[in-house]
Every structure is written in structure tokens, then in C-alpha cells.
Coordinates of C-alpha atoms and ligand atoms in Angstrom, one line a residue:
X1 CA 17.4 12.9 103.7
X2 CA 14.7 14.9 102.7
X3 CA 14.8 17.3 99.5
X4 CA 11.9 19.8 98.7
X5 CA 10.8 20.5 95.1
X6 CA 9.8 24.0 94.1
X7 CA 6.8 24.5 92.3
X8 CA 7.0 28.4 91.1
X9 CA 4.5 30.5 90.1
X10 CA 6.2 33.2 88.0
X11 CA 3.2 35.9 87.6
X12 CA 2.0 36.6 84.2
X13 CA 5.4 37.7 82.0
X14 CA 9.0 38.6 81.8
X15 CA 9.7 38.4 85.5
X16 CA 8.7 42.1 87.0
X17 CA 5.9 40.9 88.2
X18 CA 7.4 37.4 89.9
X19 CA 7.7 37.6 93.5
X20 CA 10.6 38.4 95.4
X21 CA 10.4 35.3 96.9
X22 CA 9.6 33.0 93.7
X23 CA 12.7 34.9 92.5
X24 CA 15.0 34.2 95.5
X25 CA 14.1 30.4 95.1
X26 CA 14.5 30.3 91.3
X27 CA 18.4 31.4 91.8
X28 CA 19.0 28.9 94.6
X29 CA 18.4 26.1 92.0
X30 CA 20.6 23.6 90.2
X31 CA 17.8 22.9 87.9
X32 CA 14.2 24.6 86.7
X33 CA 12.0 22.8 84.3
X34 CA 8.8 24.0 82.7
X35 CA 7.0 24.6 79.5
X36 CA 9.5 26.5 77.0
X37 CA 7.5 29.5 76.8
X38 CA 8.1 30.1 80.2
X39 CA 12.3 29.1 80.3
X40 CA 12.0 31.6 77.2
X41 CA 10.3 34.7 79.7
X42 CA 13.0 33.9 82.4
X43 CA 16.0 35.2 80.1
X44 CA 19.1 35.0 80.7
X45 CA 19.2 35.7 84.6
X46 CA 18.7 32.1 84.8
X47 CA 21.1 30.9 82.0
X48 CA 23.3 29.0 84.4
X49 CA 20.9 26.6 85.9
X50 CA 20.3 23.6 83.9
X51 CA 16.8 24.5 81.6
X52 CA 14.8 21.1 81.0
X53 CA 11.5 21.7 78.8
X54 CA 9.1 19.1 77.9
X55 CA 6.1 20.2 75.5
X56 CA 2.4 20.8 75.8
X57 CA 0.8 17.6 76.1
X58 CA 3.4 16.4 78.2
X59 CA 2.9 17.5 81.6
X60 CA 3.1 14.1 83.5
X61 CA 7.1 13.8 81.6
X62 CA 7.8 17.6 82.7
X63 CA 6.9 16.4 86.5
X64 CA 8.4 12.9 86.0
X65 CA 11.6 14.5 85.3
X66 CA 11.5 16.6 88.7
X67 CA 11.1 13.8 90.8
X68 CA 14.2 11.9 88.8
X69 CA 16.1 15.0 89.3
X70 CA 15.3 15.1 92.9
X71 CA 16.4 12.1 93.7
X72 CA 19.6 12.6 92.3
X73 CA 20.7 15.0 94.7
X74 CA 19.6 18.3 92.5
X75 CA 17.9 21.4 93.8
X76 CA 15.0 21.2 91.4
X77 CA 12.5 24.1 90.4
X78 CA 9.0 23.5 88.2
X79 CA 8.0 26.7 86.6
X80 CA 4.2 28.2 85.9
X81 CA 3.2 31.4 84.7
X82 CA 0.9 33.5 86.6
X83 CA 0.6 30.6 89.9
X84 CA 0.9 27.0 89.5
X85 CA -2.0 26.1 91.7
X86 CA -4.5 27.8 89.2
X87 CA -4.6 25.5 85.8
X88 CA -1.4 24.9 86.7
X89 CA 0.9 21.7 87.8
X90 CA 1.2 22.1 91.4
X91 CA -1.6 19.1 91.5
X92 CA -0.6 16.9 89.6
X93 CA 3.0 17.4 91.1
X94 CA 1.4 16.1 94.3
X95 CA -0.8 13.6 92.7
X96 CA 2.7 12.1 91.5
X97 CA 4.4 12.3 95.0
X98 CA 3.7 8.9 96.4
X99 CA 4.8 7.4 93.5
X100 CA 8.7 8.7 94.1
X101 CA 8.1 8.3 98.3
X102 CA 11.0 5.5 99.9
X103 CA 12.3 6.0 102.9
X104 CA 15.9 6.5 102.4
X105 CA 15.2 9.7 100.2
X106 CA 12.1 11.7 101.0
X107 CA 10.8 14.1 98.3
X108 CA 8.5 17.3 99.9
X109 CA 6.9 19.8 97.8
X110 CA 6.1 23.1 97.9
X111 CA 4.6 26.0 96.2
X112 CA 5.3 28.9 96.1
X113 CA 2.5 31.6 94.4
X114 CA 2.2 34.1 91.9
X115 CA 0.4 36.9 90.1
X116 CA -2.5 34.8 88.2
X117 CA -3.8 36.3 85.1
X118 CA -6.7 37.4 86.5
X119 CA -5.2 39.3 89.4
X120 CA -2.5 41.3 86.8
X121 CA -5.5 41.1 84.1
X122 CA -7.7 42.9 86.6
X123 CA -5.2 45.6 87.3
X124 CA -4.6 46.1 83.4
X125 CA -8.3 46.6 82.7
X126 CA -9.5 48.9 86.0
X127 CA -11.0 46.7 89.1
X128 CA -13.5 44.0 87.5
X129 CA -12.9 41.7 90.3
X130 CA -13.4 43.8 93.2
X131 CA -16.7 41.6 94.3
X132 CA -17.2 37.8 94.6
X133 CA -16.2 36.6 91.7
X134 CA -15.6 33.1 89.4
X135 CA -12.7 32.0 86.9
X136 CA -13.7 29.1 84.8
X137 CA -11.4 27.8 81.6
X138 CA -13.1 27.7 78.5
X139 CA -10.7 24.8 77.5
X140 CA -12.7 21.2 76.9
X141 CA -9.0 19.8 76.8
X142 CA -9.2 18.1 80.5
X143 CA -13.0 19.0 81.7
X144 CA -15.8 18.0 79.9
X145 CA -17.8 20.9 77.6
X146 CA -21.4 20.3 79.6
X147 CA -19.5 20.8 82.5
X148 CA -17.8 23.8 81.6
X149 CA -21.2 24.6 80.1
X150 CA -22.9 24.1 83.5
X151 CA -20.5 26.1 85.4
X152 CA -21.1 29.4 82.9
X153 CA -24.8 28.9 83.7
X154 CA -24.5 28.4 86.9
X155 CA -21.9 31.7 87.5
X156 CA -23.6 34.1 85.3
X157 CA -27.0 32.8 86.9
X158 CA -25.4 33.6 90.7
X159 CA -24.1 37.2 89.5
X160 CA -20.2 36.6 90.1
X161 CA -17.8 39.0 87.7
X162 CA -15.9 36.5 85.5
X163 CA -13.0 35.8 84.3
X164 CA -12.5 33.0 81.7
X165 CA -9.2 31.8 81.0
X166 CA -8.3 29.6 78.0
X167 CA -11.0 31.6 76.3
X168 CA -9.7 30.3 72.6
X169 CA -6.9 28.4 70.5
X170 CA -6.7 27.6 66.9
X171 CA -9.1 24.2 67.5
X172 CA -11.3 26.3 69.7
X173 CA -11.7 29.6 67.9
X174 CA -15.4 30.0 68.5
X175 CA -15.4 28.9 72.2
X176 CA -15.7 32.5 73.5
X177 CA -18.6 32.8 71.2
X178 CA -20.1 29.9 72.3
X179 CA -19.7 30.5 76.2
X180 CA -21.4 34.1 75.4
X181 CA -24.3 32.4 73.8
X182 CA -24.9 30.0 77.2
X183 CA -24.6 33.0 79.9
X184 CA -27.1 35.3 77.0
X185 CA -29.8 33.6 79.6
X186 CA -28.7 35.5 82.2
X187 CA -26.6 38.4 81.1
X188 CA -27.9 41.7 79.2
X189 CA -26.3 42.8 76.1
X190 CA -25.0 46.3 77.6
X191 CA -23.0 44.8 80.8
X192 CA -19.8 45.7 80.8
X193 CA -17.0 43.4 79.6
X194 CA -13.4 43.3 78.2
X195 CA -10.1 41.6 78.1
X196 CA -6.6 41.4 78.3
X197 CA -4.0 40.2 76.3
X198 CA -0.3 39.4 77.0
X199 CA -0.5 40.6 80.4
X200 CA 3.2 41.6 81.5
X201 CA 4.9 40.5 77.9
X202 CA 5.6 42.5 74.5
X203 CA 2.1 43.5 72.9
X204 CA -0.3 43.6 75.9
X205 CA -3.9 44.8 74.3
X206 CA -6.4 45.8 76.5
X207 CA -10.1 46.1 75.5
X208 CA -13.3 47.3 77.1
X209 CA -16.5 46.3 75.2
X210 CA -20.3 44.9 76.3
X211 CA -21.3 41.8 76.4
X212 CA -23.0 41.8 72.9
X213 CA -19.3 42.7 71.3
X214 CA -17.6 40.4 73.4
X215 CA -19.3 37.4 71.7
X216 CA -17.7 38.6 68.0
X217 CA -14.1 39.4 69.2
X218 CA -11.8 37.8 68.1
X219 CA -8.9 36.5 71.4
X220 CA -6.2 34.0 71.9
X221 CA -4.6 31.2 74.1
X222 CA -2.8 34.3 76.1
X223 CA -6.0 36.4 76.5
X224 CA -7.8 36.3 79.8
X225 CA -11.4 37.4 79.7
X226 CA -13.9 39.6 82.0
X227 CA -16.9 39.9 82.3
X228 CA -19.3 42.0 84.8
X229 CA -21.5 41.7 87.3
X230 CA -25.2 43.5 87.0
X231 CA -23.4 46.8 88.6
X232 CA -20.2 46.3 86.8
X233 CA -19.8 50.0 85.2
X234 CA -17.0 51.4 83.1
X235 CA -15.2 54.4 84.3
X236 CA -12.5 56.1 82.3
X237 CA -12.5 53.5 79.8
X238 CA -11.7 50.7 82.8
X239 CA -14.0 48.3 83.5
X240 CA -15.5 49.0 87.4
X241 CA -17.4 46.5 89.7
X242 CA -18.1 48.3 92.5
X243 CA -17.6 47.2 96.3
X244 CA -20.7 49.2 97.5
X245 CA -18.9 52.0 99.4
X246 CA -21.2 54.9 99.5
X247 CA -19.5 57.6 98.2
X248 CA -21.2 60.6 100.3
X249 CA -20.7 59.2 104.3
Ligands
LIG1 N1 -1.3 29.3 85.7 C1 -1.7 30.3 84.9 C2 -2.9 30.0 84.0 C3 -2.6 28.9 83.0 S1 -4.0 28.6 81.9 C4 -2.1 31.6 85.8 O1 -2.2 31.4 87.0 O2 -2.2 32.7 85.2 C5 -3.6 29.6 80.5 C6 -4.6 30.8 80.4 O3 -4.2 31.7 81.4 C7 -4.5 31.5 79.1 O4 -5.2 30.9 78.1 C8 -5.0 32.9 79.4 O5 -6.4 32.9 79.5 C9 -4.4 33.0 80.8 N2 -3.1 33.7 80.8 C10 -2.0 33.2 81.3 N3 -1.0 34.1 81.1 C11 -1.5 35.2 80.5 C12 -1.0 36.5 80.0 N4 0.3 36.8 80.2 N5 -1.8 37.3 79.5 C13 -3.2 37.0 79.3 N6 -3.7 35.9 79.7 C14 -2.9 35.0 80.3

């Protein structure tokens, strides 16, 4: 018998913005589990299904806990916001799927995608992203600093638009700060930058600024950063990267 495992990304808040298929799998469940933050943003429309949470810190109990629910017979959902392939558990799900392989009771996964925050973030602030372009996570939690440190360099050095997720959390209040200092090398003080916060939940905030204010703001764990390219240009208050269309053909 084989029974598949759900691993749902559920876009970036309360649910409009989840897909109509993440949605039409999330009601099918017996079970979804996930950080409580995101149980919370699913409401009630989901109050029948059985709601496991684990906290932060312990992701490898929250996909333990799927597998064990698997096997006993239950139709079993993990839950991500934005998509759960972008700093999100859909990896280490996988990287725990051997583990829970027999032969009398195969386990499959799959995931199923969402709105990341820098796809609804993007659409908040104008079109920032609308050229190659480069998320990095400011958080040192599970990557080492000199290589986040490397990969700002490196980005800002290549031209990409940016957008930084994790940009700050109560032990890393001056990592935005920092991460400006590093890409100062390579990016002026008037490009055009901004951010998002709360993208799809109660207080969204969004901000257009340059790159020298950027460095002095002041964001949070549910803020997702951008930052230009060299022909990155704000229009209407929105923050612009162009494709390269000529506008006169
Ligand atoms: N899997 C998620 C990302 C998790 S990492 C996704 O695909 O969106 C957590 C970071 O994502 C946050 O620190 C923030 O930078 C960004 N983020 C997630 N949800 C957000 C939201 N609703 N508003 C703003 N930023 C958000």
C-alpha cells in the first residue's frame, strides 16, 4: 500500500492567496501539521481535521510526526507559508523518507507550491523582480554568516534585483544593516529599494526607500526585502526593474 504525504505551500497569509489546488488537498486530509502560526492563518475552514503543531526549533519532530501519521493509515498534510520548497520543509521531508521506507507500507511525497514572499512581495511593492534575479536569507541560523556574506557579494557584484528573506529577528536586529554594509561595494546609495511587511495578513506595510535608507530601517522576521538592480527605477511610488521593452516600437 502506498500513501502520499502532502507537503503544502500555503502562499504568504490568511488563505486568498493559497492555491486552488493546495486548498483542494488541504480539505481532503485527516490530518495537517505545521508551525502554529500557520494552523493559526488556516482558521476555522480547517477546524475539523486533526491540527498537530510542533515549535520553531523543532522541524525534524514536526516531519517525524507525518511519517508516524502516515503509517497509521492517516491522510496527512505538512503546512508552509508562502511554498515549502523555498526555506521551507519539503527537503528535509525527503531527506527523512528513507528512514520510514518498508515494503509493506510505502510512504511517497509530494509538493504541492505556493505564492513565496517574494512573488506576493513583488506584486505589493510594483515589479522589482521582473529581471534575473537572487533571494538569499539573511538568517545565520542553518548557513554559515561568511557564506551568506559571500553570496551578498557575489549577487550585488553580478547585478541581480534582490530579495532577502529572514532580513531580522530580535537576536539579529542589525543583520539588514550589516548585509547593506557588504553589498555598499557594489551598490550606490540612490538605487532603488524597499520592503514588505505581512504580505497577505492584518498590517501589511509597504515601503519604498534607496539603498542608503534601507541600511537604517528598522524590519522584522515577516518582512521580505528588495533591492534593485542598476536600472531598477521607482514609478508611482513602486519600485520598477525594467525588462528592456522599448517603449516607442
Ligand atoms: N517558505 C516561505 C519562506 C520562509 S522563510 C516562503 O516561501 O515565503 C521566512 C521569511 O520569509 C520571513 O523572514 C520573511 O522574510 C519571508 N516571509 C514569509 N512570509 C511573509 C509575509 N507574509 N510577509 C512578509 N515576508 C514574509
Amino acid at each position: 500500500m502506498t500513501n502520499c504525504i502532502y507537503i503544502v505551500g500555503m502562499g504568504p497569509g490568511k488563505g486568498t492567496k493559497m492555491t486552488i489546488e493546495a486548498r483542494a488537498i488541504l480539505k481532503e486530509m485527516d490530518t495537517i501539521i505545521g508551525y502554529q502560526v500557520y494552523l493559526d492563518l488556516l482558521g476555522e475552514e480547517y477546524s475539523d481535521k486533526e491540527l498537530i503543531s510542533t515549535p520553531m526549533k523543532k522541524e525534524v519532530e514536526r516531519c517525524r510526526i507525518c511519517y508516524e501519521k502516515a503509517l497509521e493509515g492517516k491522510k496527512v498534510a505538512m503546512v508552509c507559508s508562502g511554498d515549502a520548497g523555498i526555506y521551507g520543509m519539503a527537503s528535509l521531508m525527503y531527506e527523512l523518507l528513507q528512514e520510514y521506507s518498508n515494503p509493506n507500507k510505502k510512504i511517497k511525497l509530494r509538493v504541492v507550491p505556493g505564492i513565496t514572499a517574494a512573488i506576493s512581495g513583488a506584486a505589493e511593492i510594483g515589479a522589482p523582480l521582473n529581471h534575473d534575479f537572487c533571494v538569499i536569507s539573511l538568517s545565520d541560523l542553518l548557513t554559515p554568516w561568511e557564506k551568506i556574506e559571500k553570496r551578498l557579494k557575489a549577487a550585488a557584484y553580478a547585478d541581480f534585483a534582490i530579495a532577502l528573506y529572514n532580513p531580522s529577528s530580535k537576536k539579529r536586529s542589525h543583520y539588514l544593516e550589516k548585509a547593506c554594509i557588504i553589498m555598499s561595494e557594489y551598490i550606490e546609495n540612490t538605487r532603488p529599494c524597499g520592503y514588505v511587511k505581512n504580505i497577505g495578513r492584518e498590517g501589511t506595510e509597504i515601503k519604498v526607500c534607496s539603498f542608503e535608507e534601507l541600511k537604517n530601517e528598522k524590519v522584522d522576521m515577516f518582512t521580505t526585502v528588495f533591492i534593485g538592480n542598476s536600472c531598477t527605477k521607482i514609478i508611482d511610488n513602486k519600485l520598477i526593474t525594467p525588462r528592456g521593452y522599448k517603449k516607442n516600437e
